[in-house]
Short mmCIF file of C-alpha atoms in Angstrom, two decimals:
data_model
loop_
_atom_site.label_atom_id
_atom_site.label_comp_id
_atom_site.label_asym_id
_atom_site.label_seq_id
_atom_site.Cartn_x
_atom_site.Cartn_y
_atom_site.Cartn_z
CA MET A 1 -24.69 -11.89 -27.31
CA LEU A 2 -23.86 -12.13 -23.86
CA LEU A 3 -19.81 -11.10 -24.37
CA LYS A 4 -20.89 -8.88 -27.39
CA ASP A 5 -18.05 -6.51 -28.12
CA LYS A 6 -15.95 -7.46 -25.41
CA THR A 7 -12.21 -7.65 -25.59
CA ILE A 8 -11.08 -10.52 -23.57
CA ILE A 9 -7.56 -11.79 -22.32
CA VAL A 10 -7.63 -15.32 -21.98
CA THR A 11 -4.83 -17.37 -20.63
CA GLY A 12 -4.09 -21.25 -20.92
CA ALA A 13 -6.00 -21.38 -24.22
CA SER A 14 -4.40 -23.82 -26.06
CA SER A 15 -6.36 -26.99 -24.30
CA GLY A 16 -8.54 -27.75 -21.68
CA ILE A 17 -10.98 -25.28 -20.35
CA GLY A 18 -9.00 -22.33 -21.90
CA ALA A 19 -9.78 -23.53 -25.69
CA ALA A 20 -13.28 -24.14 -24.41
CA ALA A 21 -13.36 -20.74 -22.82
CA ALA A 22 -12.19 -19.04 -26.36
CA ARG A 23 -14.47 -20.81 -28.34
CA MET A 24 -17.46 -19.89 -26.12
CA PHE A 25 -16.68 -16.09 -25.80
CA ALA A 26 -15.92 -15.87 -29.57
CA ALA A 27 -19.62 -17.54 -30.44
CA GLU A 28 -20.70 -15.01 -27.71
CA GLY A 29 -19.37 -12.02 -29.96
CA ALA A 30 -15.97 -11.39 -27.60
CA LYS A 31 -13.07 -10.08 -29.02
CA LEU A 32 -10.12 -12.25 -27.93
CA VAL A 33 -6.54 -11.96 -26.88
CA LEU A 34 -4.97 -15.41 -26.39
CA ASN A 35 -2.57 -16.94 -24.59
CA ALA A 36 -0.69 -20.24 -24.28
CA ARG A 37 3.21 -21.37 -24.01
CA ARG A 38 2.84 -23.88 -27.00
CA GLU A 39 2.46 -21.36 -30.12
CA ASP A 40 1.37 -23.83 -32.36
CA ARG A 41 -1.78 -24.83 -30.32
CA VAL A 42 -2.76 -21.36 -29.65
CA LYS A 43 -2.20 -20.22 -33.07
CA GLN A 44 -4.48 -23.22 -34.80
CA LEU A 45 -7.20 -21.75 -32.14
CA THR A 46 -6.69 -18.29 -32.89
CA ASP A 47 -7.13 -19.16 -36.97
CA GLU A 48 -9.98 -21.32 -36.27
CA ILE A 49 -11.95 -18.48 -34.52
CA THR A 50 -10.87 -15.89 -37.25
CA GLN A 51 -11.79 -18.49 -40.04
CA SER A 52 -15.23 -18.90 -38.40
CA GLY A 53 -15.88 -15.33 -38.41
CA GLY A 54 -14.81 -14.57 -34.85
CA SER A 55 -12.29 -12.09 -33.51
CA ALA A 56 -8.94 -13.39 -31.91
CA VAL A 57 -5.07 -12.37 -31.77
CA PHE A 58 -2.52 -14.56 -29.66
CA VAL A 59 0.42 -14.23 -28.00
CA ALA A 60 2.35 -16.95 -27.08
CA GLY A 61 4.56 -17.38 -24.05
CA ASP A 62 4.63 -18.11 -20.53
CA VAL A 63 2.13 -16.00 -18.05
CA GLY A 64 5.00 -16.40 -15.69
CA ASP A 65 6.82 -13.65 -17.34
CA GLU A 66 5.78 -9.76 -16.47
CA GLU A 67 6.65 -8.58 -20.07
CA ARG A 68 4.08 -11.32 -21.37
CA ALA A 69 1.46 -10.02 -19.12
CA SER A 70 2.08 -6.31 -19.95
CA SER A 71 2.19 -7.46 -23.87
CA LEU A 72 -1.23 -8.92 -23.80
CA VAL A 73 -2.48 -5.86 -22.25
CA LYS A 74 -0.77 -3.93 -25.04
CA LEU A 75 -2.25 -5.83 -27.73
CA ALA A 76 -5.47 -6.03 -26.52
CA GLN A 77 -5.49 -1.87 -26.47
CA GLU A 78 -4.09 -2.02 -30.03
CA ARG A 79 -6.06 -4.09 -31.63
CA PHE A 80 -9.27 -3.35 -30.66
CA GLY A 81 -9.38 -0.10 -28.65
CA GLY A 82 -9.25 -1.19 -24.89
CA LEU A 83 -9.46 -4.40 -22.49
CA ASP A 84 -13.36 -5.32 -20.69
CA ALA A 85 -12.08 -8.35 -19.01
CA ALA A 86 -9.61 -11.18 -18.42
CA PHE A 87 -10.04 -15.30 -17.82
CA ASN A 88 -6.73 -15.70 -16.19
CA ASN A 89 -6.69 -19.84 -16.68
CA ALA A 90 -3.17 -20.39 -17.06
CA GLY A 91 -1.37 -23.10 -14.66
CA ILE A 92 0.25 -26.02 -13.55
CA MET A 93 -0.10 -28.87 -11.26
CA GLY A 94 3.34 -29.63 -10.71
CA GLU A 95 4.83 -32.81 -9.35
CA MET A 96 2.86 -34.49 -6.66
CA GLY A 97 4.52 -36.03 -3.26
CA PRO A 98 4.91 -35.45 0.32
CA VAL A 99 6.17 -31.84 1.37
CA PRO A 100 9.36 -33.42 3.16
CA GLU A 101 10.40 -35.15 -0.31
CA MET A 102 9.37 -32.34 -2.13
CA SER A 103 12.36 -29.79 -4.09
CA GLU A 104 12.21 -26.41 -3.34
CA GLU A 105 12.32 -25.62 -7.44
CA ASN A 106 9.26 -27.36 -8.00
CA TRP A 107 7.87 -25.32 -5.14
CA GLN A 108 9.06 -22.28 -6.42
CA SER A 109 7.53 -23.20 -10.11
CA VAL A 110 3.95 -24.00 -9.28
CA LEU A 111 3.90 -21.23 -6.81
CA HIS A 112 5.48 -18.47 -9.66
CA THR A 113 3.17 -20.10 -12.62
CA ASN A 114 0.05 -20.22 -10.85
CA LEU A 115 0.00 -17.50 -8.15
CA THR A 116 2.73 -14.81 -9.58
CA SER A 117 1.53 -14.70 -12.77
CA GLY A 118 -2.05 -13.58 -10.92
CA TYR A 119 -0.54 -10.89 -10.01
CA TYR A 120 1.49 -9.92 -12.59
CA ALA A 121 -2.09 -10.13 -14.62
CA ALA A 122 -3.81 -7.72 -11.92
CA LYS A 123 -0.70 -5.31 -12.34
CA HIS A 124 -1.42 -4.78 -16.08
CA GLN A 125 -4.80 -5.30 -16.64
CA ILE A 126 -6.28 -3.40 -13.89
CA PRO A 127 -5.15 -0.05 -15.00
CA ALA A 128 -6.78 -0.87 -18.32
CA LEU A 129 -9.93 -1.75 -16.90
CA LYS A 130 -9.81 2.06 -15.33
CA LYS A 131 -9.39 3.27 -18.60
CA ARG A 132 -12.39 1.47 -19.71
CA GLY A 133 -14.74 2.68 -16.96
CA GLY A 134 -14.22 -1.18 -15.12
CA GLY A 135 -14.77 -4.41 -16.48
CA SER A 136 -14.47 -8.05 -15.02
CA LEU A 137 -11.29 -10.13 -14.08
CA VAL A 138 -12.19 -14.06 -13.37
CA PHE A 139 -8.96 -16.31 -11.94
CA THR A 140 -9.05 -19.97 -12.03
CA SER A 141 -8.05 -21.44 -8.51
CA THR A 142 -9.25 -24.88 -7.16
CA PHE A 143 -11.14 -26.58 -4.53
CA VAL A 144 -8.23 -28.48 -3.44
CA GLY A 145 -6.71 -26.43 -0.68
CA HIS A 146 -9.99 -24.36 -0.24
CA THR A 147 -12.94 -27.38 0.88
CA VAL A 148 -10.61 -30.17 0.79
CA GLY A 149 -6.72 -31.57 1.54
CA LEU A 150 -5.36 -34.20 -1.44
CA PRO A 151 -2.55 -35.51 -0.37
CA GLY A 152 0.71 -34.70 -2.49
CA MET A 153 -0.44 -31.33 -3.74
CA ALA A 154 0.77 -28.95 -1.00
CA ALA A 155 2.67 -26.37 -3.85
CA TYR A 156 -0.74 -26.49 -6.12
CA ALA A 157 -3.02 -26.38 -3.15
CA ALA A 158 -0.86 -23.20 -1.60
CA SER A 159 -0.36 -21.60 -5.01
CA LYS A 160 -4.39 -21.55 -5.84
CA ALA A 161 -5.64 -20.65 -2.32
CA GLY A 162 -3.38 -17.61 -2.65
CA LEU A 163 -5.27 -16.66 -5.95
CA ILE A 164 -8.62 -16.51 -3.60
CA GLY A 165 -6.91 -14.79 -1.36
CA LEU A 166 -5.69 -11.96 -4.01
CA THR A 167 -9.22 -12.23 -5.62
CA GLN A 168 -10.77 -11.03 -2.14
CA VAL A 169 -8.51 -8.38 -1.80
CA LEU A 170 -8.70 -7.15 -5.58
CA ALA A 171 -11.99 -6.88 -5.34
CA VAL A 172 -12.20 -4.40 -2.38
CA GLU A 173 -9.21 -2.14 -3.69
CA HIS A 174 -11.30 -1.92 -7.10
CA GLY A 175 -14.90 -2.25 -6.50
CA THR A 176 -15.16 1.80 -6.70
CA ASP A 177 -13.59 1.30 -10.02
CA ARG A 178 -16.63 -0.85 -11.32
CA ILE A 179 -14.03 -3.92 -11.56
CA ARG A 180 -15.23 -7.10 -10.36
CA VAL A 181 -12.63 -9.73 -9.68
CA ASN A 182 -13.93 -13.12 -8.64
CA ALA A 183 -12.10 -17.16 -8.39
CA LEU A 184 -13.54 -19.86 -10.40
CA LEU A 185 -13.04 -23.20 -8.77
CA PRO A 186 -13.35 -26.10 -10.90
CA GLY A 187 -14.21 -29.90 -10.10
CA GLY A 188 -12.26 -32.58 -12.00
CA THR A 189 -12.39 -31.78 -15.88
CA LYS A 190 -11.24 -33.92 -18.76
CA THR A 191 -8.18 -32.00 -19.68
CA GLU A 192 -4.67 -32.74 -20.73
CA MET A 193 -4.09 -32.52 -16.76
CA ALA A 194 -5.97 -35.01 -16.19
CA GLY A 195 -4.45 -37.38 -17.81
CA ASP A 196 -5.53 -40.09 -19.61
CA ASP A 197 -5.37 -43.03 -17.30
CA LEU A 198 -9.30 -44.57 -17.59
CA ARG A 199 -9.12 -46.15 -14.09
CA ALA A 200 -7.79 -42.96 -12.35
CA LEU A 201 -10.40 -40.62 -13.95
CA GLU A 202 -13.42 -42.85 -12.98
CA TRP A 203 -11.70 -43.06 -9.40
CA VAL A 204 -11.95 -39.13 -9.44
CA GLY A 205 -15.25 -39.08 -11.18
CA GLY A 206 -16.42 -40.87 -8.15
CA LEU A 207 -15.32 -38.11 -5.94
CA HIS A 208 -17.84 -36.31 -7.39
CA ALA A 209 -21.38 -35.98 -6.05
CA LEU A 210 -22.33 -35.80 -9.61
CA LYS A 211 -20.32 -39.30 -9.74
CA ARG A 212 -18.68 -38.10 -12.87
CA MET A 213 -15.95 -35.29 -14.18
CA ALA A 214 -16.76 -31.88 -15.84
CA GLU A 215 -16.80 -31.26 -19.51
CA PRO A 216 -14.19 -28.49 -20.36
CA ASP A 217 -17.34 -26.29 -21.68
CA GLU A 218 -19.14 -26.87 -18.34
CA ILE A 219 -16.13 -24.25 -16.55
CA ALA A 220 -16.07 -22.48 -19.71
CA ARG A 221 -19.53 -21.79 -19.29
CA ALA A 222 -19.33 -20.93 -15.40
CA ALA A 223 -16.31 -18.21 -16.28
CA MET A 224 -18.64 -16.50 -18.93
CA PHE A 225 -21.29 -16.09 -16.42
CA LEU A 226 -18.64 -14.03 -14.12
CA LEU A 227 -17.13 -12.39 -17.07
CA SER A 228 -20.47 -11.09 -18.45
CA ASP A 229 -22.91 -8.70 -17.18
CA GLN A 230 -25.16 -10.92 -15.65
CA SER A 231 -23.24 -11.30 -12.55
CA SER A 232 -23.06 -7.62 -12.29
CA PHE A 233 -23.56 -8.06 -8.66
CA VAL A 234 -21.06 -10.61 -7.81
CA THR A 235 -17.31 -9.73 -7.02
CA GLY A 236 -15.20 -10.92 -4.22
CA SER A 237 -16.27 -14.86 -4.73
CA ALA A 238 -14.63 -18.65 -4.79
CA MET A 239 -17.40 -19.60 -7.01
CA ILE A 240 -17.15 -23.51 -6.80
CA VAL A 241 -17.82 -25.24 -9.58
CA ASP A 242 -16.81 -28.94 -8.81
CA GLY A 243 -19.59 -31.22 -9.37
CA GLY A 244 -20.64 -31.47 -5.73
CA ASN A 245 -16.90 -32.70 -5.03
CA SER A 246 -16.40 -30.69 -1.94
CA ILE A 247 -19.66 -31.67 -0.18
CA ASN A 248 -19.59 -35.29 -1.11
CA LYS A 249 -18.42 -38.64 1.42
CA THR A 250 -19.84 -41.21 -0.49
#
């Protein structure tokens, strides 16, 4: 079991990649502290995992709240004795549109949820990992703003590109603490955020070299690799798991 007895925080766990990751991590032996804004969803997932013999607790709320980031770490320490890893996956896309027409409220909201939450996560998770003698952090970023630019997504791209910069600095600052830090860059994935317009989804799928979108499990599997000891010499990376989106021009 790749994650046996590892205590892992998973944010954005109510659906999509986060929910798929939680189920997968639990099946691989992890003890989970789950977070999402939708309390009913994250409670249902927690109950599902525990009823299947896994170990999971949850804290509902917004990761953009520093107190929430702190409470997740404290819960990991109180219930499971410490923290070994975190999949900081929660994020929003925000309103799409060109920058001259974008409201400052939207800009600030997207950066706060996607990037400032990463700062809060690292601020509270890293001291806990040090107490355990090391560990692994993974932040969900994106190829948008890293390998390609997509119209109307400036706030999203800027916030997620910022996570890559944060990842690189944290990896350098804490390598000697035996803490690995990586960013995961998914391609188009079949989640609620992607919507349900079949024509739009088909178009997005066509942007990828594989000519399809990812299933949430496929991205979760990559996150599990980065969180597990199988990636023991991987740190500071922006790991692209995008089905060839970044290199496709056909």
